Amino acid sequence: MYRNFKIVPKIIFGRGAFNQLGDILKAKRPSGNSCMVFVLDRVFTGKTLEGRIPLEKGDLLLYANVDDEPTTTYVDELVAQVRAFSPRVPDGIIGIGGGSTMDLAKAISLMLTNPGSAADYQGWDLIKNPAVYHAAVPTLAGTGAEISRTTVLTGPDKKLGINSDYTLFDQILLDPELLAGVPKDQWFYTGMDCYIHDVESLNGTFLNEFSRAYGEKSLDLCRQVYLEDHPDKDDKLMMASYFGGMSIAYSQVGACHALSYGLAFVLGIHHGIGCCITFDYLDEIYPEGVREFREMMAKHSINLPQNITRGLDDAAMETMTTVALNLAPLWENCLGKDWKNIMTRERVRELYSRM
Ligand code: NAD
Ligand code: ZN
């Protein structure tokens, strides 16, 4: 059975495209009293970008705290704030920020039309009702969250996305100028998330020509960004992120992502840096990808944290191992149907113990 998946229907790309956001949203505002909710990464508080948001009377500006990656509890809190502000369902939710903020915007738009807690919907196709119109403006590139059908959330007992066709954004606005102020380390970690999506997709057993076409282009753009020097590197990275997301939409990620989820769950390590830490130990699985990744790290003088699992007790190591091994599709993509015999618990623990 081939998957029949939805993609984001409206995309605007270009430097300064942010200036068109107001016009784009106009079409979504009913005449009279409209309400748009802008979910803004609070790192932009007091910055020029905040002042450029096309706020109108009756709109809400919600500041997102992304010190920790999004949790189901935080989503529930933000949804309660939106409900308290507007008794009727808002006309749109606009996420402005990196992967965390975009995921929060997706989750809020879903939970405004579906009863209960976000934790009730972690999984595949559990959402019953269409979301409120939602749009994204990435200010950080690499996760592919702008194009994916999931919002990754940490819940009471698992880190798992709300995966559904309703999760997809209705509109994305890709303005490479917005990447200008990203700190270097963060730019590297989030960009490497994209590079690793490509390597895992292109080396996976689920690969088809659709995924290969997007994955190869994305990988090529990552190489231009991280191994060469180009004045338009931000434009390239934004497209790499989009293409990388499209590549994994029809294939899957692999070992690095599975292991990074364990690190995130037990140690709270963020996605981009967690993928980098993990990838550095996967020479046996992705030899060429890891070699090139190290070349990129050296070029940008990136030093990854070491010995992060030292001092963890046996229970924590076991939890981490279980979280990683539970991601069966990722392992199957990486190692094939026989993956359980190849990636044993002992091997996962041994990999973690070296990190
Ligand atoms: P992020 O959104 O967590 O942001 C990282 C840091 O960069 C934050 O401190 C943020 O405030 C800051 N930042 C963002 N834009 C900035 C800018 N322009 N200038 C200065 N600082 C800026 O980072 P991320 O790597 O983009 O996203 C990671 C999150 O995305 C994780 O929660 C992960 O689970 C999720 N994710 C989702 C998907 C998906 O398909 N939905 C895929 C991969 C990762
Ligand atoms: Zn990723």
CSV table of C-alpha atoms and ligand atoms in Angstrom, one decimal:
chain,number,residue,atom,x,y,z
A,1,MET,CA,0.0,0.0,0.0
A,2,TYR,CA,1.4,3.4,-1.0
A,3,ARG,CA,0.9,6.2,1.4
A,4,ASN,CA,-1.4,9.0,0.2
A,5,PHE,CA,-0.2,12.1,2.0
A,6,LYS,CA,-1.1,15.7,2.2
A,7,ILE,CA,1.4,18.5,1.8
A,8,VAL,CA,1.3,22.2,2.7
A,9,PRO,CA,-0.9,23.8,0.0
A,10,LYS,CA,0.4,27.4,0.1
A,11,ILE,CA,4.0,28.5,0.2
A,12,ILE,CA,5.6,31.9,-0.2
A,13,PHE,CA,9.4,32.1,-0.5
A,14,GLY,CA,11.7,35.1,-0.7
A,15,ARG,CA,13.7,37.8,1.1
A,16,GLY,CA,11.3,40.2,2.7
A,17,ALA,CA,8.3,38.0,2.2
A,18,PHE,CA,7.4,38.6,5.8
A,19,ASN,CA,6.0,42.0,4.6
A,20,GLN,CA,3.2,40.1,2.8
A,21,LEU,CA,2.0,38.3,5.9
A,22,GLY,CA,-0.7,40.9,6.6
A,23,ASP,CA,-2.1,40.6,3.1
A,24,ILE,CA,-2.1,36.8,3.2
A,25,LEU,CA,-4.0,36.8,6.5
A,26,LYS,CA,-6.5,39.4,5.3
A,27,ALA,CA,-8.2,36.7,3.2
A,28,LYS,CA,-8.7,34.6,6.3
A,29,ARG,CA,-10.2,37.5,8.4
A,30,PRO,CA,-14.0,37.7,8.3
A,31,SER,CA,-15.2,41.3,8.0
A,32,GLY,CA,-15.9,42.9,11.4
A,33,ASN,CA,-14.4,41.2,14.4
A,34,SER,CA,-11.5,38.9,13.4
A,35,CYS,CA,-9.0,37.3,15.8
A,36,MET,CA,-5.6,36.0,14.7
A,37,VAL,CA,-3.3,34.5,17.3
A,38,PHE,CA,0.4,35.0,16.7
A,39,VAL,CA,2.6,32.6,18.6
A,40,LEU,CA,6.0,34.3,18.7
A,41,ASP,CA,9.2,32.8,20.1
A,42,ARG,CA,9.8,35.1,23.0
A,43,VAL,CA,13.4,35.5,21.9
A,44,PHE,CA,12.0,38.2,19.7
A,45,THR,CA,10.5,40.3,22.5
A,46,GLY,CA,11.4,43.9,21.8
A,47,LYS,CA,13.2,43.0,18.5
A,48,THR,CA,12.3,44.5,15.1
A,49,LEU,CA,10.5,41.4,14.0
A,50,GLU,CA,8.0,41.8,16.9
A,51,GLY,CA,7.1,45.3,15.7
A,52,ARG,CA,6.6,44.0,12.1
A,53,ILE,CA,3.8,41.5,13.0
A,54,PRO,CA,0.6,42.5,11.2
A,55,LEU,CA,-1.4,42.7,14.4
A,56,GLU,CA,-4.9,44.1,14.2
A,57,LYS,CA,-7.4,45.0,16.8
A,58,GLY,CA,-8.8,41.9,18.4
A,59,ASP,CA,-5.7,39.8,17.7
A,60,LEU,CA,-3.6,38.1,20.4
A,61,LEU,CA,0.2,38.0,20.6
A,62,LEU,CA,1.3,34.9,22.6
A,63,TYR,CA,4.9,34.7,23.6
A,64,ALA,CA,6.2,31.1,23.5
A,65,ASN,CA,8.8,30.0,25.9
A,66,VAL,CA,11.0,27.4,24.2
A,67,ASP,CA,13.6,26.9,26.9
A,68,ASP,CA,12.3,23.4,27.0
A,69,GLU,CA,11.0,21.6,24.0
A,70,PRO,CA,7.2,21.6,23.7
A,71,THR,CA,5.2,19.5,26.2
A,72,THR,CA,1.6,18.5,26.2
A,73,THR,CA,1.1,20.4,29.4
A,74,TYR,CA,2.4,23.6,27.9
A,75,VAL,CA,0.2,23.2,24.9
A,76,ASP,CA,-2.8,22.8,27.2
A,77,GLU,CA,-1.8,26.0,29.0
A,78,LEU,CA,-1.5,28.0,25.8
A,79,VAL,CA,-4.8,26.7,24.6
A,80,ALA,CA,-6.4,27.8,27.8
A,81,GLN,CA,-4.9,31.3,27.4
A,82,VAL,CA,-6.3,31.5,23.8
A,83,ARG,CA,-9.8,30.4,25.0
A,84,ALA,CA,-9.7,32.9,27.9
A,85,PHE,CA,-8.9,35.7,25.4
A,86,SER,CA,-11.4,34.8,22.7
A,87,PRO,CA,-14.7,33.1,23.6
A,88,ARG,CA,-15.1,32.0,20.0
A,89,VAL,CA,-12.5,30.0,18.0
A,90,PRO,CA,-9.9,32.3,16.5
A,91,ASP,CA,-9.6,32.7,12.7
A,92,GLY,CA,-6.0,31.6,12.6
A,93,ILE,CA,-2.9,30.6,14.5
A,94,ILE,CA,0.4,31.9,13.2
A,95,GLY,CA,3.7,30.4,14.6
A,96,ILE,CA,6.8,32.5,14.2
A,97,GLY,CA,10.0,30.9,15.4
A,98,GLY,CA,12.0,27.7,15.1
A,99,GLY,CA,10.8,24.1,15.2
A,100,SER,CA,9.5,24.4,18.8
A,101,THR,CA,7.3,27.4,18.1
A,102,MET,CA,6.0,26.0,14.9
A,103,ASP,CA,5.1,22.8,16.7
A,104,LEU,CA,3.3,24.8,19.4
A,105,ALA,CA,1.3,26.6,16.8
A,106,LYS,CA,0.3,23.4,15.1
A,107,ALA,CA,-0.7,21.8,18.4
A,108,ILE,CA,-2.7,24.9,19.6
A,109,SER,CA,-4.6,24.9,16.3
A,110,LEU,CA,-5.5,21.2,16.7
A,111,MET,CA,-6.5,21.5,20.3
A,112,LEU,CA,-8.8,24.4,19.8
A,113,THR,CA,-11.1,22.1,17.8
A,114,ASN,CA,-10.5,18.8,19.5
A,115,PRO,CA,-11.6,18.1,23.2
A,116,GLY,CA,-9.3,17.0,26.0
A,117,SER,CA,-5.6,17.3,26.4
A,118,ALA,CA,-2.9,17.3,23.7
A,119,ALA,CA,-1.5,14.1,25.4
A,120,ASP,CA,-4.7,12.3,24.3
A,121,TYR,CA,-3.6,12.7,20.7
A,122,GLN,CA,0.0,11.7,20.7
A,123,GLY,CA,0.2,9.0,18.0
A,124,TRP,CA,-1.0,8.5,14.5
A,125,ASP,CA,-4.3,9.9,13.1
A,126,LEU,CA,-6.0,10.2,16.4
A,127,ILE,CA,-7.3,13.7,15.7
A,128,LYS,CA,-11.0,13.8,14.8
A,129,ASN,CA,-11.7,17.4,13.8
A,130,PRO,CA,-9.9,19.7,11.4
A,131,ALA,CA,-7.7,22.3,13.0
A,132,VAL,CA,-8.1,26.0,13.0
A,133,TYR,CA,-6.3,27.7,10.0
A,134,HIS,CA,-2.6,27.7,10.8
A,135,ALA,CA,0.4,29.2,9.2
A,136,ALA,CA,4.2,29.2,10.0
A,137,VAL,CA,7.0,31.6,9.6
A,138,PRO,CA,10.3,29.8,10.4
A,139,THR,CA,13.1,31.9,11.9
A,140,LEU,CA,15.4,28.9,12.2
A,141,ALA,CA,15.9,26.3,9.4
A,142,GLY,CA,16.5,22.6,9.5
A,143,THR,CA,13.8,20.7,11.3
A,144,GLY,CA,11.4,20.5,8.4
A,145,ALA,CA,8.6,21.2,10.9
A,146,GLU,CA,7.3,23.7,8.4
A,147,ILE,CA,6.4,20.9,6.0
A,148,SER,CA,5.8,17.9,8.3
A,149,ARG,CA,2.5,16.3,9.4
A,150,THR,CA,3.5,16.1,13.0
A,151,THR,CA,4.0,18.3,16.1
A,152,VAL,CA,6.5,16.7,18.3
A,153,LEU,CA,5.5,16.8,22.0
A,154,THR,CA,6.8,15.4,25.2
A,155,GLY,CA,3.9,14.0,27.2
A,156,PRO,CA,3.5,12.4,30.6
A,157,ASP,CA,4.9,9.1,29.4
A,158,LYS,CA,6.3,9.5,26.0
A,159,LYS,CA,7.9,11.9,23.5
A,160,LEU,CA,5.7,11.4,20.4
A,161,GLY,CA,4.1,13.6,17.8
A,162,ILE,CA,0.5,14.3,17.0
A,163,ASN,CA,0.7,12.9,13.5
A,164,SER,CA,-2.2,13.7,11.2
A,165,ASP,CA,-3.2,15.3,8.0
A,166,TYR,CA,-4.8,18.1,10.0
A,167,THR,CA,-1.4,18.9,11.6
A,168,LEU,CA,0.0,20.2,8.4
A,169,PHE,CA,0.2,24.0,8.0
A,170,ASP,CA,-2.2,25.7,5.6
A,171,GLN,CA,0.4,28.2,4.7
A,172,ILE,CA,4.1,28.7,5.2
A,173,LEU,CA,6.1,31.8,4.7
A,174,LEU,CA,9.8,31.2,4.1
A,175,ASP,CA,11.7,34.5,4.4
A,176,PRO,CA,15.5,33.8,4.5
A,177,GLU,CA,16.1,37.2,6.1
A,178,LEU,CA,14.6,36.0,9.3
A,179,LEU,CA,17.6,33.6,9.9
A,180,ALA,CA,20.0,36.5,10.3
A,181,GLY,CA,20.3,36.6,14.1
A,182,VAL,CA,20.5,32.9,14.9
A,183,PRO,CA,23.5,32.1,17.2
A,184,LYS,CA,26.1,30.1,15.4
A,185,ASP,CA,25.9,26.9,17.5
A,186,GLN,CA,22.1,26.8,17.1
A,187,TRP,CA,22.4,27.4,13.4
A,188,PHE,CA,24.7,24.5,13.2
A,189,TYR,CA,22.7,22.1,15.3
A,190,THR,CA,19.3,22.8,13.6
A,191,GLY,CA,21.0,22.7,10.2
A,192,MET,CA,22.5,19.3,11.0
A,193,ASP,CA,19.1,18.1,11.9
A,194,CYS,CA,18.3,18.6,8.2
A,195,TYR,CA,21.6,17.1,7.0
A,196,ILE,CA,20.9,14.0,9.2
A,197,HIS,CA,17.3,13.7,7.8
A,198,ASP,CA,18.9,13.5,4.4
A,199,VAL,CA,21.5,10.9,5.3
A,200,GLU,CA,19.0,8.8,7.1
A,201,SER,CA,16.4,9.0,4.4
A,202,LEU,CA,18.9,8.3,1.6
A,203,ASN,CA,20.5,5.4,3.4
A,204,GLY,CA,17.2,3.9,4.5
A,205,THR,CA,15.4,0.8,3.2
A,206,PHE,CA,12.2,2.8,2.8
A,207,LEU,CA,13.8,5.0,0.1
A,208,ASN,CA,11.9,5.5,-3.1
A,209,GLU,CA,12.6,7.9,-6.0
A,210,PHE,CA,10.3,10.6,-4.5
A,211,SER,CA,12.3,10.7,-1.3
A,212,ARG,CA,15.6,10.4,-3.1
A,213,ALA,CA,14.9,13.4,-5.4
A,214,TYR,CA,14.2,15.6,-2.4
A,215,GLY,CA,16.9,14.1,-0.2
A,216,GLU,CA,19.7,14.5,-2.7
A,217,LYS,CA,18.8,18.1,-3.4
A,218,SER,CA,18.6,18.9,0.3
A,219,LEU,CA,22.0,17.2,0.9
A,220,ASP,CA,23.5,19.1,-1.9
A,221,LEU,CA,22.2,22.4,-0.4
A,222,CYS,CA,23.5,21.4,3.1
A,223,ARG,CA,27.0,20.8,1.6
A,224,GLN,CA,26.9,24.3,0.0
A,225,VAL,CA,25.9,25.9,3.3
A,226,TYR,CA,28.2,24.0,5.6
A,227,LEU,CA,31.2,23.2,3.5
A,228,GLU,CA,31.4,26.2,1.1
A,229,ASP,CA,30.8,29.9,1.5
A,230,HIS,CA,27.8,31.6,-0.2
A,231,PRO,CA,26.3,35.0,0.4
A,232,ASP,CA,22.8,33.4,0.0
A,233,LYS,CA,23.4,30.5,2.4
A,234,ASP,CA,20.3,31.3,4.4
A,235,ASP,CA,18.1,31.0,1.3
A,236,LYS,CA,19.8,27.6,0.6
A,237,LEU,CA,19.4,26.4,4.2
A,238,MET,CA,15.7,27.3,4.2
A,239,MET,CA,15.1,25.2,1.0
A,240,ALA,CA,17.3,22.4,2.3
A,241,SER,CA,15.1,22.2,5.4
A,242,TYR,CA,11.9,22.1,3.2
A,243,PHE,CA,13.3,19.5,0.9
A,244,GLY,CA,14.7,17.4,3.8
A,245,GLY,CA,11.2,17.4,5.3
A,246,MET,CA,9.7,16.3,2.0
A,247,SER,CA,12.2,13.5,1.7
A,248,ILE,CA,11.4,12.0,5.1
A,249,ALA,CA,7.7,12.5,4.5
A,250,TYR,CA,7.8,9.5,2.2
A,251,SER,CA,10.6,7.6,3.8
A,252,GLN,CA,11.6,7.8,7.5
A,253,VAL,CA,14.5,8.9,9.7
A,254,GLY,CA,16.8,6.3,11.2
A,255,ALA,CA,19.2,5.2,14.0
A,256,CYS,CA,20.3,8.7,14.9
A,257,HIS,CA,16.8,10.0,15.5
A,258,ALA,CA,15.8,6.9,17.4
A,259,LEU,CA,18.8,7.3,19.8
A,260,SER,CA,18.4,11.1,20.1
A,261,TYR,CA,14.8,10.6,21.3
A,262,GLY,CA,16.1,8.5,24.3
A,263,LEU,CA,18.6,11.3,25.1
A,264,ALA,CA,15.7,13.9,24.9
A,265,PHE,CA,13.4,11.9,27.1
A,266,VAL,CA,15.8,11.1,29.9
A,267,LEU,CA,18.2,14.0,29.8
A,268,GLY,CA,16.0,16.7,28.2
A,269,ILE,CA,18.6,17.2,25.4
A,270,HIS,CA,17.2,19.3,22.6
A,271,HIS,CA,16.6,17.8,19.2
A,272,GLY,CA,19.3,19.4,17.0
A,273,ILE,CA,22.2,19.1,19.5
A,274,GLY,CA,20.9,15.6,20.5
A,275,CYS,CA,21.1,14.5,16.9
A,276,CYS,CA,24.6,15.9,16.5
A,277,ILE,CA,25.8,14.1,19.7
A,278,THR,CA,24.3,10.8,18.6
A,279,PHE,CA,25.4,11.0,14.9
A,280,ASP,CA,29.1,11.4,16.0
A,281,TYR,CA,28.9,7.8,17.3
A,282,LEU,CA,27.3,6.2,14.2
A,283,ASP,CA,30.3,5.6,12.0
A,284,GLU,CA,29.4,2.0,11.6
A,285,ILE,CA,25.9,2.8,10.3
A,286,TYR,CA,26.5,6.0,8.3
A,287,PRO,CA,30.3,6.0,7.6
A,288,GLU,CA,30.3,8.6,4.8
A,289,GLY,CA,27.7,10.8,6.4
A,290,VAL,CA,29.5,10.9,9.7
A,291,ARG,CA,32.9,11.6,8.0
A,292,GLU,CA,31.4,14.6,6.2
A,293,PHE,CA,29.6,15.8,9.4
A,294,ARG,CA,32.9,15.9,11.2
A,295,GLU,CA,34.3,17.9,8.4
A,296,MET,CA,31.4,20.4,8.8
A,297,MET,CA,32.0,20.5,12.6
A,298,ALA,CA,35.7,21.3,12.1
A,299,LYS,CA,35.0,24.0,9.5
A,300,HIS,CA,32.6,25.8,12.0
A,301,SER,CA,34.7,25.0,15.2
A,302,ILE,CA,31.8,23.2,16.8
A,303,ASN,CA,32.6,21.2,20.0
A,304,LEU,CA,30.0,18.8,21.1
A,305,PRO,CA,29.4,18.0,24.8
A,306,GLN,CA,31.0,14.7,25.9
A,307,ASN,CA,30.3,12.1,28.5
A,308,ILE,CA,26.7,13.2,28.9
A,309,THR,CA,25.5,9.7,30.0
A,310,ARG,CA,28.2,9.3,32.6
A,311,GLY,CA,26.7,9.1,36.0
A,312,LEU,CA,23.3,7.9,34.8
A,313,ASP,CA,22.1,4.9,36.9
A,314,ASP,CA,21.0,1.6,35.5
A,315,ALA,CA,17.2,2.5,35.5
A,316,ALA,CA,17.9,5.7,33.5
A,317,MET,CA,20.0,3.8,30.9
A,318,GLU,CA,17.3,1.2,30.6
A,319,THR,CA,14.6,3.8,30.1
A,320,MET,CA,16.7,5.5,27.4
A,321,THR,CA,17.3,2.2,25.7
A,322,THR,CA,13.6,1.4,25.7
A,323,VAL,CA,12.5,4.8,24.3
A,324,ALA,CA,15.0,4.3,21.5
A,325,LEU,CA,14.0,0.8,20.7
A,326,ASN,CA,10.3,1.6,20.7
A,327,LEU,CA,10.7,3.6,17.5
A,328,ALA,CA,10.4,0.5,15.4
A,329,PRO,CA,9.8,2.2,12.0
A,330,LEU,CA,13.0,4.2,12.3
A,331,TRP,CA,15.0,1.1,13.0
A,332,GLU,CA,13.3,-0.9,10.2
A,333,ASN,CA,14.1,1.9,7.8
A,334,CYS,CA,17.7,2.0,8.9
A,335,LEU,CA,18.5,-1.7,9.2
A,336,GLY,CA,15.7,-3.6,7.4
A,337,LYS,CA,13.1,-6.1,8.7
A,338,ASP,CA,15.7,-8.0,10.7
A,339,TRP,CA,16.6,-4.9,12.7
A,340,LYS,CA,15.8,-6.5,16.1
A,341,ASN,CA,18.6,-9.0,15.7
A,342,ILE,CA,21.1,-6.3,14.6
A,343,MET,CA,20.3,-3.5,17.1
A,344,THR,CA,20.0,-5.4,20.3
A,345,ARG,CA,19.4,-3.8,23.7
A,346,GLU,CA,23.1,-4.5,24.5
A,347,ARG,CA,24.2,-2.6,21.4
A,348,VAL,CA,22.0,0.4,22.1
A,349,ARG,CA,23.3,0.5,25.7
A,350,GLU,CA,26.8,0.3,24.6
A,351,LEU,CA,26.3,3.2,22.2
A,352,TYR,CA,24.7,5.3,24.9
A,353,SER,CA,27.4,4.5,27.4
A,354,ARG,CA,30.0,5.9,25.0
A,355,MET,CA,28.1,9.2,24.5
B,1,NAD,P1,13.9,25.7,18.6
B,1,NAD,O1,12.7,26.2,18.0
B,1,NAD,O2,13.8,24.9,19.8
B,1,NAD,O3,14.8,27.0,19.0
B,1,NAD,C1,16.2,26.9,19.5
B,1,NAD,C2,16.7,28.2,20.0
B,1,NAD,O4,16.8,29.1,19.0
B,1,NAD,C3,15.7,28.8,21.0
B,1,NAD,O5,16.4,29.4,22.0
B,1,NAD,C4,15.0,29.9,20.2
B,1,NAD,O6,14.5,30.9,20.9
B,1,NAD,C5,16.2,30.3,19.3
B,1,NAD,N1,15.8,31.0,18.0
B,1,NAD,C6,14.9,30.6,17.1
B,1,NAD,N2,15.0,31.5,16.0
B,1,NAD,C7,15.9,32.4,16.3
B,1,NAD,C8,16.4,33.5,15.6
B,1,NAD,N3,16.0,33.8,14.3
B,1,NAD,N4,17.4,34.3,16.2
B,1,NAD,C9,17.8,33.9,17.4
B,1,NAD,N5,17.4,32.9,18.1
B,1,NAD,C10,16.5,32.1,17.6
B,1,NAD,O7,14.9,25.0,17.6
B,1,NAD,P2,14.7,24.0,16.4
B,1,NAD,O8,15.9,23.2,16.3
B,1,NAD,O9,14.3,24.8,15.2
B,1,NAD,O10,13.5,23.1,16.8
B,1,NAD,C11,13.6,22.0,17.6
B,1,NAD,C12,12.2,21.5,17.9
B,1,NAD,O11,11.6,21.1,16.7
B,1,NAD,C13,12.2,20.4,18.9
B,1,NAD,O12,11.2,20.5,19.8
B,1,NAD,C14,11.9,19.2,18.0
B,1,NAD,O13,11.3,18.1,18.7
B,1,NAD,C15,11.1,19.8,16.9
B,1,NAD,N6,11.1,19.1,15.6
B,1,NAD,C16,9.9,19.0,15.0
B,1,NAD,C17,9.8,18.4,13.8
B,1,NAD,C18,8.5,18.2,13.1
B,1,NAD,O14,8.4,17.6,12.1
B,1,NAD,N7,7.4,18.8,13.7
B,1,NAD,C19,11.0,17.9,13.2
B,1,NAD,C20,12.2,18.0,13.8
B,1,NAD,C21,12.2,18.6,15.1
B,2,ZN,ZN,15.1,15.7,13.1
